[in-house]
Amino acid sequence: MSDCIFCKIAAKEIPSTRVYEDDMVVAFHDLEPQAPVHVLVIPKKHVESLVALRQEDRELAAHILIDVIPKIANDLGIAEEGFRTVANTGDNGGQTVKHLHFHVLGGRFMKWPPG
Ligand code: AMP
Ligand code: ZN
């Protein structure tokens, strides 16, 4: 989508600090980190949110959850002590960027519930 900032990050039209990339996915540091480690994992293709995923996105969704997030957590050294994965969805979910993204937060204790 032409005016989507995360599509522009995926296309390298906007700079980001990448920690991981493959043919389906990009992960980069959040601009306003809420924890010592705060990375966003996005699909390269534009999907608005979790509820916009379709049957044909099964491989993509599984890849993100099974392969990419655990690998990033390991690589960034937060897997052992634990981390939080969040996908804000829609307005009540607090989603401000309408391109599916998974926050991966670690390096400190995460309180529950969030605000
Ligand atoms: P959400 O509120 O779940 O939609 O999260 C959007 C996240 O994107 C926020 O944590 C922002 O800090 C982050 N963000 C927005 N623009 C950028 C950018 N250009 N590079 C990195 N992170 C960004
Ligand atoms: Zn997009």
mmCIF file of C-alpha atoms and ligand atoms in Angstrom:
data_model
loop_
_atom_site.group_PDB
_atom_site.id
_atom_site.type_symbol
_atom_site.label_atom_id
_atom_site.label_comp_id
_atom_site.label_asym_id
_atom_site.label_seq_id
_atom_site.Cartn_x
_atom_site.Cartn_y
_atom_site.Cartn_z
ATOM 1 C CA MET A 1 0.000 0.000 0.000
ATOM 2 C CA SER A 2 1.534 3.255 -1.122
ATOM 3 C CA ASP A 3 0.918 5.387 1.967
ATOM 4 C CA CYS A 4 1.645 2.698 4.584
ATOM 5 C CA ILE A 5 4.775 3.396 6.636
ATOM 6 C CA PHE A 6 5.479 -0.276 7.308
ATOM 7 C CA CYS A 7 5.190 -1.108 3.584
ATOM 8 C CA LYS A 8 7.724 1.680 3.060
ATOM 9 C CA ILE A 9 10.001 0.180 5.716
ATOM 10 C CA ALA A 10 9.675 -3.251 4.034
ATOM 11 C CA ALA A 11 10.592 -1.625 0.691
ATOM 12 C CA LYS A 12 13.498 0.289 2.305
ATOM 13 C CA GLU A 13 11.910 3.601 1.326
ATOM 14 C CA ILE A 14 11.987 4.559 5.029
ATOM 15 C CA PRO A 15 15.074 3.598 7.050
ATOM 16 C CA SER A 16 14.849 1.165 9.947
ATOM 17 C CA THR A 17 17.268 -0.745 12.117
ATOM 18 C CA ARG A 18 16.715 -4.273 10.903
ATOM 19 C CA VAL A 19 17.418 -7.260 13.058
ATOM 20 C CA TYR A 20 16.020 -9.905 10.697
ATOM 21 C CA GLU A 21 14.816 -10.249 7.108
ATOM 22 C CA ASP A 22 13.743 -13.020 4.761
ATOM 23 C CA ASP A 23 11.497 -13.253 1.721
ATOM 24 C CA MET A 24 8.284 -12.965 3.764
ATOM 25 C CA VAL A 25 9.166 -10.956 6.861
ATOM 26 C CA VAL A 26 11.126 -7.979 8.185
ATOM 27 C CA ALA A 27 11.921 -7.212 11.838
ATOM 28 C CA PHE A 28 13.303 -3.919 13.085
ATOM 29 C CA HIS A 29 13.732 -1.916 16.273
ATOM 30 C CA ASP A 30 10.718 0.134 17.381
ATOM 31 C CA LEU A 31 11.327 3.898 17.131
ATOM 32 C CA GLU A 32 9.981 4.449 20.654
ATOM 33 C CA PRO A 33 11.107 1.379 22.596
ATOM 34 C CA GLN A 34 8.994 0.431 25.619
ATOM 35 C CA ALA A 35 11.576 -2.048 26.911
ATOM 36 C CA PRO A 36 15.331 -2.645 26.581
ATOM 37 C CA VAL A 37 14.503 -4.865 23.604
ATOM 38 C CA HIS A 38 11.512 -3.758 21.495
ATOM 39 C CA VAL A 39 11.327 -5.135 17.984
ATOM 40 C CA LEU A 40 8.487 -5.140 15.463
ATOM 41 C CA VAL A 41 7.958 -8.147 13.196
ATOM 42 C CA ILE A 42 5.980 -7.419 10.027
ATOM 43 C CA PRO A 43 4.993 -9.335 6.899
ATOM 44 C CA LYS A 44 6.461 -7.792 3.749
ATOM 45 C CA LYS A 45 3.035 -7.952 2.114
ATOM 46 C CA HIS A 46 0.433 -5.486 3.326
ATOM 47 C CA VAL A 47 -2.019 -7.158 5.717
ATOM 48 C CA GLU A 48 -4.004 -4.678 7.776
ATOM 49 C CA SER A 49 -4.207 -6.640 11.025
ATOM 50 C CA LEU A 50 -4.657 -10.103 12.540
ATOM 51 C CA VAL A 51 -8.312 -10.146 11.458
ATOM 52 C CA ALA A 52 -7.327 -9.491 7.836
ATOM 53 C CA LEU A 53 -5.280 -12.707 7.647
ATOM 54 C CA ARG A 54 -6.790 -15.253 5.246
ATOM 55 C CA GLN A 55 -6.395 -18.983 4.551
ATOM 56 C CA GLU A 56 -3.625 -18.256 2.049
ATOM 57 C CA ASP A 57 -1.681 -16.519 4.834
ATOM 58 C CA ARG A 58 -1.348 -19.682 6.958
ATOM 59 C CA GLU A 59 2.253 -20.251 5.948
ATOM 60 C CA LEU A 60 3.112 -16.616 6.665
ATOM 61 C CA ALA A 61 1.421 -16.631 10.086
ATOM 62 C CA ALA A 62 3.040 -19.922 11.075
ATOM 63 C CA HIS A 63 6.419 -18.718 9.832
ATOM 64 C CA ILE A 64 6.211 -15.606 12.012
ATOM 65 C CA LEU A 65 5.133 -17.506 15.132
ATOM 66 C CA ILE A 66 7.135 -20.710 14.773
ATOM 67 C CA ASP A 67 10.312 -19.545 13.065
ATOM 68 C CA VAL A 68 10.841 -15.806 13.238
ATOM 69 C CA ILE A 69 9.783 -14.617 16.710
ATOM 70 C CA PRO A 70 11.579 -17.400 18.610
ATOM 71 C CA LYS A 71 14.710 -16.916 16.482
ATOM 72 C CA ILE A 72 14.749 -13.154 17.090
ATOM 73 C CA ALA A 73 14.193 -13.694 20.814
ATOM 74 C CA ASN A 74 17.134 -16.111 20.862
ATOM 75 C CA ASP A 75 19.367 -13.864 18.778
ATOM 76 C CA LEU A 76 18.615 -10.820 20.948
ATOM 77 C CA GLY A 77 19.177 -12.771 24.172
ATOM 78 C CA ILE A 78 15.682 -12.489 25.666
ATOM 79 C CA ALA A 79 14.371 -16.009 25.101
ATOM 80 C CA GLU A 80 15.681 -17.519 28.309
ATOM 81 C CA GLU A 81 14.401 -14.867 30.729
ATOM 82 C CA GLY A 82 11.175 -14.441 28.790
ATOM 83 C CA PHE A 83 9.559 -11.836 26.633
ATOM 84 C CA ARG A 84 6.166 -10.526 25.531
ATOM 85 C CA THR A 85 4.610 -10.706 22.058
ATOM 86 C CA VAL A 86 1.735 -8.326 21.321
ATOM 87 C CA ALA A 87 -0.361 -7.722 18.219
ATOM 88 C CA ASN A 88 -2.545 -4.672 18.829
ATOM 89 C CA THR A 89 -5.614 -5.047 16.637
ATOM 90 C CA GLY A 90 -7.998 -2.273 15.628
ATOM 91 C CA ASP A 91 -8.844 0.921 17.484
ATOM 92 C CA ASN A 92 -9.733 -0.579 20.880
ATOM 93 C CA GLY A 93 -6.638 -2.727 20.607
ATOM 94 C CA GLY A 94 -4.545 0.416 20.323
ATOM 95 C CA GLN A 95 -3.345 -0.288 16.786
ATOM 96 C CA THR A 96 -1.929 2.941 15.360
ATOM 97 C CA VAL A 97 -0.187 1.544 12.267
ATOM 98 C CA LYS A 98 -2.634 -0.382 10.097
ATOM 99 C CA HIS A 99 -0.136 -2.946 8.842
ATOM 100 C CA LEU A 100 0.019 -6.189 10.849
ATOM 101 C CA HIS A 101 2.911 -6.165 13.299
ATOM 102 C CA PHE A 102 3.996 -8.182 16.300
ATOM 103 C CA HIS A 103 5.721 -6.302 19.095
ATOM 104 C CA VAL A 104 8.446 -8.392 20.749
ATOM 105 C CA LEU A 105 9.416 -6.876 24.100
ATOM 106 C CA GLY A 106 11.996 -8.086 26.568
ATOM 107 C CA GLY A 107 14.870 -7.256 28.846
ATOM 108 C CA ARG A 108 12.709 -6.240 31.808
ATOM 109 C CA PHE A 109 9.784 -7.660 33.790
ATOM 110 C CA MET A 110 6.466 -7.089 31.993
ATOM 111 C CA LYS A 111 3.558 -6.161 34.225
ATOM 112 C CA TRP A 112 0.087 -7.481 33.532
ATOM 113 C CA PRO A 113 -2.414 -6.138 32.679
ATOM 114 C CA PRO A 114 -1.028 -3.429 30.412
ATOM 115 C CA GLY A 115 -2.598 0.036 30.673
HETATM 116 P P1 AMP B 1 0.825 -0.015 17.376
HETATM 117 O O1 AMP B 1 0.458 1.089 18.308
HETATM 118 O O2 AMP B 1 0.643 -1.384 17.913
HETATM 119 O O3 AMP B 1 0.181 0.169 16.007
HETATM 120 O O4 AMP B 1 2.399 0.098 17.180
HETATM 121 C C1 AMP B 1 3.017 0.887 16.239
HETATM 122 C C2 AMP B 1 4.454 0.966 16.636
HETATM 123 O O5 AMP B 1 5.208 1.420 15.536
HETATM 124 C C3 AMP B 1 4.735 1.960 17.791
HETATM 125 O O6 AMP B 1 5.348 1.251 18.863
HETATM 126 C C4 AMP B 1 5.678 2.980 17.148
HETATM 127 O O7 AMP B 1 6.663 3.424 18.048
HETATM 128 C C5 AMP B 1 6.259 2.198 15.992
HETATM 129 N N1 AMP B 1 6.727 2.976 14.862
HETATM 130 C C6 AMP B 1 6.049 3.912 14.173
HETATM 131 N N2 AMP B 1 6.781 4.380 13.153
HETATM 132 C C7 AMP B 1 7.953 3.705 13.191
HETATM 133 C C8 AMP B 1 9.146 3.734 12.400
HETATM 134 N N3 AMP B 1 9.267 4.530 11.351
HETATM 135 N N4 AMP B 1 10.157 2.901 12.733
HETATM 136 C C9 AMP B 1 10.045 2.073 13.814
HETATM 137 N N5 AMP B 1 8.947 1.996 14.579
HETATM 138 C C10 AMP B 1 7.917 2.801 14.276
HETATM 139 ZN ZN ZN B 2 1.505 -1.808 4.679
#
